Amino acid sequence: MIKTILERIRQGHRTMTWPDGPAPALPARFRGLPTIEAGRCPSGCQECAAVCPTGAIQTTAAGVEVDLGACLFCPECERACPEGAIRFSHDYRLASRTREGLRVGVHPLALAGALDEKLKRLFGRSLKLRQVSAGGCNACEADINVLGTVGWDLGRFGIQIVASPRHADGLIVTGPVTENMRLALEKTYAAVPAPKIVIATGACAISGGPFFECTEQHGGAASTVPVDLFIPGCPPHPITILDGLLRLIGRLETEGRL
């Protein structure tokens, strides 16, 4: 026991300082918010749209538009562009309050704003969420679980994943909502006492992700329950999820910390 205590003292503080301090270093291969240099985009070129596996890219007269809700953050469009007009940045801030707000390129990303004042007073200091895997592959689920580790310590913000929907303030949904999980999602949502919120996490929960053409899924959480926050990614990095959650409860401004 003494050895354990001494080792913990030696190791020191393990929880990251963000958002009070700098964000944790992201790996070189991390792909975040895509940037599009319109001036370098070849006129009439459809190369990026042609290789996108989920049809997340549209080219119009106004320019190239990427639907982050459908994007898998694979590098295929970046590789295909002959002029290097589209690049994935290291910007992890991706969450938006609306589905339309996830469309970037022609317009900037509409970063998530806070809940209205009444809900922010209720949930700003204590937010309990029931996680529902509605047919997910466990990647998004794993990154949500990471937030509960000592390095991230989700609980320090008053946010907790709970076992029962009756003890929850809302749902955090992953997966495309398969036919076999649709009723379970509906019943879980009904069991959460009002007022309540729903957070769609990952491409599957927003648009169906790589399964968007499969007839056994319903294209994400919004097909079944009202969604208050969309967090893109396949899967989203833990810092992307946490950034979205903190913006929702008013703990982060659009560009930084309150």
PDB file of C-alpha atoms in Angstrom:
ATOM      1  CA  MET A   1       0.000   0.000   0.000  1.00  0.00           C
ATOM      2  CA  ILE A   2       2.850   2.391   0.905  1.00  0.00           C
ATOM      3  CA  LYS A   3       4.546   1.640  -2.422  1.00  0.00           C
ATOM      4  CA  THR A   4       1.324   2.441  -4.278  1.00  0.00           C
ATOM      5  CA  ILE A   5       0.918   5.779  -2.503  1.00  0.00           C
ATOM      6  CA  LEU A   6       4.549   6.720  -3.118  1.00  0.00           C
ATOM      7  CA  GLU A   7       4.224   5.826  -6.806  1.00  0.00           C
ATOM      8  CA  ARG A   8       1.123   8.010  -7.172  1.00  0.00           C
ATOM      9  CA  ILE A   9       2.996  10.896  -5.547  1.00  0.00           C
ATOM     10  CA  ARG A  10       5.882  10.338  -7.940  1.00  0.00           C
ATOM     11  CA  GLN A  11       3.587  10.296 -10.965  1.00  0.00           C
ATOM     12  CA  GLY A  12       1.890  13.522  -9.928  1.00  0.00           C
ATOM     13  CA  HIS A  13      -1.177  15.099 -11.536  1.00  0.00           C
ATOM     14  CA  ARG A  14      -2.338  13.155 -14.578  1.00  0.00           C
ATOM     15  CA  THR A  15      -5.489  15.061 -15.607  1.00  0.00           C
ATOM     16  CA  MET A  16      -4.962  17.478 -18.510  1.00  0.00           C
ATOM     17  CA  THR A  17      -5.270  21.194 -17.832  1.00  0.00           C
ATOM     18  CA  TRP A  18      -7.406  21.909 -20.915  1.00  0.00           C
ATOM     19  CA  PRO A  19      -9.565  24.002 -21.235  1.00  0.00           C
ATOM     20  CA  ASP A  20      -7.813  26.134 -18.586  1.00  0.00           C
ATOM     21  CA  GLY A  21      -4.491  25.348 -20.243  1.00  0.00           C
ATOM     22  CA  PRO A  22      -3.349  24.268 -23.723  1.00  0.00           C
ATOM     23  CA  ALA A  23      -5.100  21.447 -25.540  1.00  0.00           C
ATOM     24  CA  PRO A  24      -3.335  18.076 -25.496  1.00  0.00           C
ATOM     25  CA  ALA A  25      -0.962  17.405 -28.374  1.00  0.00           C
ATOM     26  CA  LEU A  26      -2.694  15.639 -31.245  1.00  0.00           C
ATOM     27  CA  PRO A  27      -0.900  13.045 -33.389  1.00  0.00           C
ATOM     28  CA  ALA A  28       0.521  14.158 -36.740  1.00  0.00           C
ATOM     29  CA  ARG A  29      -1.977  11.973 -38.599  1.00  0.00           C
ATOM     30  CA  PHE A  30      -4.990  13.505 -36.822  1.00  0.00           C
ATOM     31  CA  ARG A  31      -7.518  14.851 -39.326  1.00  0.00           C
ATOM     32  CA  GLY A  32      -9.792  17.631 -38.122  1.00  0.00           C
ATOM     33  CA  LEU A  33     -11.778  20.417 -39.757  1.00  0.00           C
ATOM     34  CA  PRO A  34     -11.201  20.372 -43.549  1.00  0.00           C
ATOM     35  CA  THR A  35     -10.101  23.608 -45.184  1.00  0.00           C
ATOM     36  CA  ILE A  36     -10.820  24.456 -48.810  1.00  0.00           C
ATOM     37  CA  GLU A  37      -8.813  26.973 -50.824  1.00  0.00           C
ATOM     38  CA  ALA A  38     -11.383  28.070 -53.378  1.00  0.00           C
ATOM     39  CA  GLY A  39      -8.782  29.841 -55.513  1.00  0.00           C
ATOM     40  CA  ARG A  40      -6.919  26.584 -56.073  1.00  0.00           C
ATOM     41  CA  CYS A  41     -10.009  24.521 -56.884  1.00  0.00           C
ATOM     42  CA  PRO A  42      -9.979  23.587 -60.594  1.00  0.00           C
ATOM     43  CA  SER A  43     -13.088  24.752 -62.446  1.00  0.00           C
ATOM     44  CA  GLY A  44     -15.469  21.882 -63.118  1.00  0.00           C
ATOM     45  CA  CYS A  45     -13.235  19.319 -61.382  1.00  0.00           C
ATOM     46  CA  GLN A  46     -15.203  16.586 -59.606  1.00  0.00           C
ATOM     47  CA  GLU A  47     -12.283  14.463 -58.402  1.00  0.00           C
ATOM     48  CA  CYS A  48     -12.871  14.969 -54.657  1.00  0.00           C
ATOM     49  CA  ALA A  49     -16.606  14.318 -54.898  1.00  0.00           C
ATOM     50  CA  ALA A  50     -16.062  11.226 -57.048  1.00  0.00           C
ATOM     51  CA  VAL A  51     -13.898   9.449 -54.485  1.00  0.00           C
ATOM     52  CA  CYS A  52     -15.913  10.356 -51.343  1.00  0.00           C
ATOM     53  CA  PRO A  53     -17.319   7.062 -49.986  1.00  0.00           C
ATOM     54  CA  THR A  54     -20.369   8.679 -48.362  1.00  0.00           C
ATOM     55  CA  GLY A  55     -21.209  11.442 -50.843  1.00  0.00           C
ATOM     56  CA  ALA A  56     -20.236  14.085 -48.300  1.00  0.00           C
ATOM     57  CA  ILE A  57     -18.756  16.427 -50.918  1.00  0.00           C
ATOM     58  CA  GLN A  58     -20.793  18.577 -53.296  1.00  0.00           C
ATOM     59  CA  THR A  59     -19.371  20.878 -55.967  1.00  0.00           C
ATOM     60  CA  THR A  60     -21.471  23.839 -57.050  1.00  0.00           C
ATOM     61  CA  ALA A  61     -20.935  27.152 -58.814  1.00  0.00           C
ATOM     62  CA  ALA A  62     -20.348  28.665 -55.369  1.00  0.00           C
ATOM     63  CA  GLY A  63     -17.555  26.210 -54.591  1.00  0.00           C
ATOM     64  CA  VAL A  64     -16.867  22.928 -52.812  1.00  0.00           C
ATOM     65  CA  GLU A  65     -18.981  22.026 -49.792  1.00  0.00           C
ATOM     66  CA  VAL A  66     -18.195  19.250 -47.294  1.00  0.00           C
ATOM     67  CA  ASP A  67     -20.921  17.801 -45.101  1.00  0.00           C
ATOM     68  CA  LEU A  68     -19.081  17.030 -41.867  1.00  0.00           C
ATOM     69  CA  GLY A  69     -22.069  15.017 -40.674  1.00  0.00           C
ATOM     70  CA  ALA A  70     -21.472  12.479 -43.449  1.00  0.00           C
ATOM     71  CA  CYS A  71     -17.673  12.838 -43.653  1.00  0.00           C
ATOM     72  CA  LEU A  72     -15.605   9.876 -42.434  1.00  0.00           C
ATOM     73  CA  PHE A  73     -12.450  12.035 -42.257  1.00  0.00           C
ATOM     74  CA  CYS A  74     -10.671   9.638 -44.569  1.00  0.00           C
ATOM     75  CA  PRO A  75      -7.952  11.225 -46.749  1.00  0.00           C
ATOM     76  CA  GLU A  76      -9.389  10.204 -50.118  1.00  0.00           C
ATOM     77  CA  CYS A  77     -10.548  13.677 -51.207  1.00  0.00           C
ATOM     78  CA  GLU A  78      -7.258  15.227 -50.095  1.00  0.00           C
ATOM     79  CA  ARG A  79      -5.333  12.651 -52.122  1.00  0.00           C
ATOM     80  CA  ALA A  80      -7.540  13.020 -55.186  1.00  0.00           C
ATOM     81  CA  CYS A  81      -7.438  16.829 -55.532  1.00  0.00           C
ATOM     82  CA  PRO A  82      -4.907  17.635 -58.286  1.00  0.00           C
ATOM     83  CA  GLU A  83      -4.250  21.129 -56.867  1.00  0.00           C
ATOM     84  CA  GLY A  84      -4.258  20.325 -53.147  1.00  0.00           C
ATOM     85  CA  ALA A  85      -7.231  22.630 -52.611  1.00  0.00           C
ATOM     86  CA  ILE A  86      -8.732  20.527 -49.824  1.00  0.00           C
ATOM     87  CA  ARG A  87      -6.780  19.724 -46.677  1.00  0.00           C
ATOM     88  CA  PHE A  88      -7.588  18.342 -43.245  1.00  0.00           C
ATOM     89  CA  SER A  89      -6.423  20.672 -40.485  1.00  0.00           C
ATOM     90  CA  HIS A  90      -5.635  19.900 -36.827  1.00  0.00           C
ATOM     91  CA  ASP A  91      -8.682  21.873 -35.651  1.00  0.00           C
ATOM     92  CA  TYR A  92     -10.641  19.523 -33.368  1.00  0.00           C
ATOM     93  CA  ARG A  93     -13.597  21.902 -32.915  1.00  0.00           C
ATOM     94  CA  LEU A  94     -16.355  20.344 -35.009  1.00  0.00           C
ATOM     95  CA  ALA A  95     -19.626  20.222 -33.049  1.00  0.00           C
ATOM     96  CA  SER A  96     -22.689  22.171 -34.178  1.00  0.00           C
ATOM     97  CA  ARG A  97     -26.189  22.663 -32.830  1.00  0.00           C
ATOM     98  CA  THR A  98     -27.825  22.108 -36.242  1.00  0.00           C
ATOM     99  CA  ARG A  99     -27.435  19.572 -39.004  1.00  0.00           C
ATOM    100  CA  GLU A 100     -27.177  22.319 -41.614  1.00  0.00           C
ATOM    101  CA  GLY A 101     -24.428  23.990 -39.586  1.00  0.00           C
ATOM    102  CA  LEU A 102     -22.108  21.066 -40.374  1.00  0.00           C
ATOM    103  CA  ARG A 103     -21.841  22.026 -44.048  1.00  0.00           C
ATOM    104  CA  VAL A 104     -18.522  23.802 -44.599  1.00  0.00           C
ATOM    105  CA  GLY A 105     -16.597  25.203 -47.518  1.00  0.00           C
ATOM    106  CA  VAL A 106     -18.908  27.793 -49.030  1.00  0.00           C
ATOM    107  CA  HIS A 107     -19.794  28.841 -45.467  1.00  0.00           C
ATOM    108  CA  PRO A 108     -17.726  28.469 -42.272  1.00  0.00           C
ATOM    109  CA  LEU A 109     -18.593  25.845 -39.685  1.00  0.00           C
ATOM    110  CA  ALA A 110     -21.385  26.991 -37.372  1.00  0.00           C
ATOM    111  CA  LEU A 111     -19.745  26.019 -34.086  1.00  0.00           C
ATOM    112  CA  ALA A 112     -22.098  24.895 -31.331  1.00  0.00           C
ATOM    113  CA  GLY A 113     -23.583  27.530 -29.079  1.00  0.00           C
ATOM    114  CA  ALA A 114     -24.935  27.042 -25.562  1.00  0.00           C
ATOM    115  CA  LEU A 115     -28.373  25.847 -24.551  1.00  0.00           C
ATOM    116  CA  ASP A 116     -30.972  28.478 -23.746  1.00  0.00           C
ATOM    117  CA  GLU A 117     -30.682  30.127 -20.340  1.00  0.00           C
ATOM    118  CA  LYS A 118     -33.253  27.897 -18.639  1.00  0.00           C
ATOM    119  CA  LEU A 119     -31.591  24.640 -19.734  1.00  0.00           C
ATOM    120  CA  LYS A 120     -28.112  26.041 -19.100  1.00  0.00           C
ATOM    121  CA  ARG A 121     -29.122  26.778 -15.496  1.00  0.00           C
ATOM    122  CA  LEU A 122     -30.381  23.215 -15.148  1.00  0.00           C
ATOM    123  CA  PHE A 123     -27.545  21.366 -16.878  1.00  0.00           C
ATOM    124  CA  GLY A 124     -24.591  23.776 -16.801  1.00  0.00           C
ATOM    125  CA  ARG A 125     -23.146  22.430 -13.551  1.00  0.00           C
ATOM    126  CA  SER A 126     -24.600  18.912 -13.513  1.00  0.00           C
ATOM    127  CA  LEU A 127     -25.330  16.981 -16.699  1.00  0.00           C
ATOM    128  CA  LYS A 128     -26.124  13.271 -16.560  1.00  0.00           C
ATOM    129  CA  LEU A 129     -26.219  11.368 -19.856  1.00  0.00           C
ATOM    130  CA  ARG A 130     -27.335   7.853 -20.778  1.00  0.00           C
ATOM    131  CA  GLN A 131     -25.271   6.475 -23.634  1.00  0.00           C
ATOM    132  CA  VAL A 132     -27.184   4.513 -26.288  1.00  0.00           C
ATOM    133  CA  SER A 133     -25.301   2.463 -28.866  1.00  0.00           C
ATOM    134  CA  ALA A 134     -27.899   2.263 -31.619  1.00  0.00           C
ATOM    135  CA  GLY A 135     -25.972  -0.158 -33.810  1.00  0.00           C
ATOM    136  CA  GLY A 136     -22.521   1.398 -33.417  1.00  0.00           C
ATOM    137  CA  CYS A 137     -19.221  -0.385 -34.096  1.00  0.00           C
ATOM    138  CA  ASN A 138     -17.854   0.569 -30.633  1.00  0.00           C
ATOM    139  CA  ALA A 139     -15.357   3.153 -31.913  1.00  0.00           C
ATOM    140  CA  CYS A 140     -17.418   6.188 -30.871  1.00  0.00           C
ATOM    141  CA  GLU A 141     -18.452   4.347 -27.728  1.00  0.00           C
ATOM    142  CA  ALA A 142     -14.793   3.724 -26.841  1.00  0.00           C
ATOM    143  CA  ASP A 143     -13.891   7.402 -27.235  1.00  0.00           C
ATOM    144  CA  ILE A 144     -16.802   8.409 -24.996  1.00  0.00           C
ATOM    145  CA  ASN A 145     -15.487   5.948 -22.405  1.00  0.00           C
ATOM    146  CA  VAL A 146     -12.023   7.511 -22.660  1.00  0.00           C
ATOM    147  CA  LEU A 147     -13.502  10.747 -21.266  1.00  0.00           C
ATOM    148  CA  GLY A 148     -14.081   8.958 -17.964  1.00  0.00           C
ATOM    149  CA  THR A 149     -10.398   8.115 -17.485  1.00  0.00           C
ATOM    150  CA  VAL A 150      -8.061  10.016 -15.169  1.00  0.00           C
ATOM    151  CA  GLY A 151      -6.430  11.841 -18.069  1.00  0.00           C
ATOM    152  CA  TRP A 152      -9.678  13.482 -19.159  1.00  0.00           C
ATOM    153  CA  ASP A 153     -11.839  13.316 -16.013  1.00  0.00           C
ATOM    154  CA  LEU A 154     -15.205  14.240 -17.501  1.00  0.00           C
ATOM    155  CA  GLY A 155     -16.660  14.409 -13.983  1.00  0.00           C
ATOM    156  CA  ARG A 156     -14.679  17.572 -13.136  1.00  0.00           C
ATOM    157  CA  PHE A 157     -17.140  19.474 -15.371  1.00  0.00           C
ATOM    158  CA  GLY A 158     -20.162  17.955 -13.656  1.00  0.00           C
ATOM    159  CA  ILE A 159     -20.822  15.659 -16.647  1.00  0.00           C
ATOM    160  CA  GLN A 160     -21.421  11.983 -15.974  1.00  0.00           C
ATOM    161  CA  ILE A 161     -22.485   8.919 -17.975  1.00  0.00           C
ATOM    162  CA  VAL A 162     -25.177   7.131 -15.968  1.00  0.00           C
ATOM    163  CA  ALA A 163     -26.647   3.638 -16.132  1.00  0.00           C
ATOM    164  CA  SER A 164     -30.356   4.453 -16.116  1.00  0.00           C
ATOM    165  CA  PRO A 165     -32.269   6.852 -18.401  1.00  0.00           C
ATOM    166  CA  ARG A 166     -34.483   7.670 -15.403  1.00  0.00           C
ATOM    167  CA  HIS A 167     -31.433   9.223 -13.719  1.00  0.00           C
ATOM    168  CA  ALA A 168     -30.367  11.090 -16.887  1.00  0.00           C
ATOM    169  CA  ASP A 169     -30.833  14.580 -18.284  1.00  0.00           C
ATOM    170  CA  GLY A 170     -30.446  13.330 -21.828  1.00  0.00           C
ATOM    171  CA  LEU A 171     -28.965  10.807 -24.230  1.00  0.00           C
ATOM    172  CA  ILE A 172     -25.655  10.581 -26.044  1.00  0.00           C
ATOM    173  CA  VAL A 173     -26.363   8.413 -29.089  1.00  0.00           C
ATOM    174  CA  THR A 174     -23.907   6.504 -31.259  1.00  0.00           C
ATOM    175  CA  GLY A 175     -24.580   4.296 -34.264  1.00  0.00           C
ATOM    176  CA  PRO A 176     -26.865   4.714 -37.297  1.00  0.00           C
ATOM    177  CA  VAL A 177     -30.048   3.586 -35.465  1.00  0.00           C
ATOM    178  CA  THR A 178     -30.547   0.131 -36.882  1.00  0.00           C
ATOM    179  CA  GLU A 179     -34.025  -1.282 -37.260  1.00  0.00           C
ATOM    180  CA  ASN A 180     -33.394  -3.594 -34.305  1.00  0.00           C
ATOM    181  CA  MET A 181     -32.378  -0.652 -32.087  1.00  0.00           C
ATOM    182  CA  ARG A 182     -34.960   1.932 -33.118  1.00  0.00           C
ATOM    183  CA  LEU A 183     -37.616   0.921 -30.589  1.00  0.00           C
ATOM    184  CA  ALA A 184     -34.988   0.659 -27.838  1.00  0.00           C
ATOM    185  CA  LEU A 185     -33.872   4.235 -28.582  1.00  0.00           C
ATOM    186  CA  GLU A 186     -37.462   5.472 -28.547  1.00  0.00           C
ATOM    187  CA  LYS A 187     -38.149   3.797 -25.196  1.00  0.00           C
ATOM    188  CA  THR A 188     -34.902   5.048 -23.673  1.00  0.00           C
ATOM    189  CA  TYR A 189     -35.694   8.601 -24.766  1.00  0.00           C
ATOM    190  CA  ALA A 190     -39.217   8.293 -23.334  1.00  0.00           C
ATOM    191  CA  ALA A 191     -37.769   7.146 -19.994  1.00  0.00           C
ATOM    192  CA  VAL A 192     -35.642  10.289 -19.588  1.00  0.00           C
ATOM    193  CA  PRO A 193     -37.566  12.888 -17.552  1.00  0.00           C
ATOM    194  CA  ALA A 194     -38.239  16.253 -19.203  1.00  0.00           C
ATOM    195  CA  PRO A 195     -36.617  18.601 -19.979  1.00  0.00           C
ATOM    196  CA  LYS A 196     -34.064  16.506 -21.830  1.00  0.00           C
ATOM    197  CA  ILE A 197     -31.436  16.777 -24.535  1.00  0.00           C
ATOM    198  CA  VAL A 198     -29.974  14.467 -27.177  1.00  0.00           C
ATOM    199  CA  ILE A 199     -26.412  14.428 -28.508  1.00  0.00           C
ATOM    200  CA  ALA A 200     -25.626  12.592 -31.761  1.00  0.00           C
ATOM    201  CA  THR A 201     -21.989  11.472 -31.714  1.00  0.00           C
ATOM    202  CA  GLY A 202     -20.166  10.274 -34.814  1.00  0.00           C
ATOM    203  CA  ALA A 203     -20.979  10.074 -38.510  1.00  0.00           C
ATOM    204  CA  CYS A 204     -23.272   7.075 -38.041  1.00  0.00           C
ATOM    205  CA  ALA A 205     -25.427   8.837 -35.460  1.00  0.00           C
ATOM    206  CA  ILE A 206     -25.642  11.939 -37.657  1.00  0.00           C
ATOM    207  CA  SER A 207     -26.137  10.568 -41.160  1.00  0.00           C
ATOM    208  CA  GLY A 208     -25.746   6.779 -41.169  1.00  0.00           C
ATOM    209  CA  GLY A 209     -22.009   7.052 -41.816  1.00  0.00           C
ATOM    210  CA  PRO A 210     -20.580   4.295 -44.026  1.00  0.00           C
ATOM    211  CA  PHE A 211     -23.926   2.467 -43.738  1.00  0.00           C
ATOM    212  CA  PHE A 212     -25.961   5.338 -45.231  1.00  0.00           C
ATOM    213  CA  GLU A 213     -27.199   3.193 -48.127  1.00  0.00           C
ATOM    214  CA  CYS A 214     -28.147   0.201 -45.952  1.00  0.00           C
ATOM    215  CA  THR A 215     -31.878  -0.394 -45.697  1.00  0.00           C
ATOM    216  CA  GLU A 216     -31.585  -1.809 -42.171  1.00  0.00           C
ATOM    217  CA  GLN A 217     -30.644   1.544 -40.628  1.00  0.00           C
ATOM    218  CA  HIS A 218     -32.472   4.855 -40.318  1.00  0.00           C
ATOM    219  CA  GLY A 219     -29.785   7.436 -41.049  1.00  0.00           C
ATOM    220  CA  GLY A 220     -28.939   8.532 -37.543  1.00  0.00           C
ATOM    221  CA  ALA A 221     -30.493   9.667 -34.284  1.00  0.00           C
ATOM    222  CA  ALA A 222     -32.543  12.538 -35.756  1.00  0.00           C
ATOM    223  CA  SER A 223     -34.698   9.981 -37.580  1.00  0.00           C
ATOM    224  CA  THR A 224     -36.094   8.868 -34.225  1.00  0.00           C
ATOM    225  CA  VAL A 225     -35.498  11.546 -31.560  1.00  0.00           C
ATOM    226  CA  PRO A 226     -34.901  15.330 -31.614  1.00  0.00           C
ATOM    227  CA  VAL A 227     -31.182  16.163 -31.567  1.00  0.00           C
ATOM    228  CA  ASP A 228     -29.666  19.178 -29.771  1.00  0.00           C
ATOM    229  CA  LEU A 229     -25.982  18.682 -30.623  1.00  0.00           C
ATOM    230  CA  PHE A 230     -24.161  17.018 -33.523  1.00  0.00           C
ATOM    231  CA  ILE A 231     -20.541  15.893 -33.003  1.00  0.00           C
ATOM    232  CA  PRO A 232     -18.948  14.705 -36.285  1.00  0.00           C
ATOM    233  CA  GLY A 233     -16.160  12.185 -36.721  1.00  0.00           C
ATOM    234  CA  CYS A 234     -15.544   8.529 -37.467  1.00  0.00           C
ATOM    235  CA  PRO A 235     -14.972   8.291 -34.604  1.00  0.00           C
ATOM    236  CA  PRO A 236     -14.684  11.797 -33.140  1.00  0.00           C
ATOM    237  CA  HIS A 237     -11.579  12.310 -31.023  1.00  0.00           C
ATOM    238  CA  PRO A 238     -12.303  12.540 -27.268  1.00  0.00           C
ATOM    239  CA  ILE A 239     -11.333  16.231 -27.301  1.00  0.00           C
ATOM    240  CA  THR A 240     -13.867  16.857 -30.088  1.00  0.00           C
ATOM    241  CA  ILE A 241     -16.597  15.223 -27.992  1.00  0.00           C
ATOM    242  CA  LEU A 242     -15.607  17.115 -24.843  1.00  0.00           C
ATOM    243  CA  ASP A 243     -15.348  20.412 -26.737  1.00  0.00           C
ATOM    244  CA  GLY A 244     -18.905  19.941 -28.021  1.00  0.00           C
ATOM    245  CA  LEU A 245     -20.271  19.043 -24.594  1.00  0.00           C
ATOM    246  CA  LEU A 246     -18.637  22.071 -22.938  1.00  0.00           C
ATOM    247  CA  ARG A 247     -19.957  24.416 -25.617  1.00  0.00           C
ATOM    248  CA  LEU A 248     -23.453  23.014 -25.155  1.00  0.00           C
ATOM    249  CA  ILE A 249     -23.516  23.745 -21.415  1.00  0.00           C
ATOM    250  CA  GLY A 250     -21.957  27.178 -21.834  1.00  0.00           C
ATOM    251  CA  ARG A 251     -18.491  26.347 -20.484  1.00  0.00           C
ATOM    252  CA  LEU A 252     -16.771  27.412 -23.729  1.00  0.00           C
ATOM    253  CA  GLU A 253     -17.303  30.401 -25.982  1.00  0.00           C
ATOM    254  CA  THR A 254     -17.261  30.071 -29.765  1.00  0.00           C
ATOM    255  CA  GLU A 255     -13.506  30.662 -29.884  1.00  0.00           C
ATOM    256  CA  GLY A 256     -12.341  29.807 -26.392  1.00  0.00           C
ATOM    257  CA  ARG A 257     -13.053  29.418 -22.712  1.00  0.00           C
ATOM    258  CA  LEU A 258     -15.492  31.580 -20.760  1.00  0.00           C
TER     259      LEU A 258
END
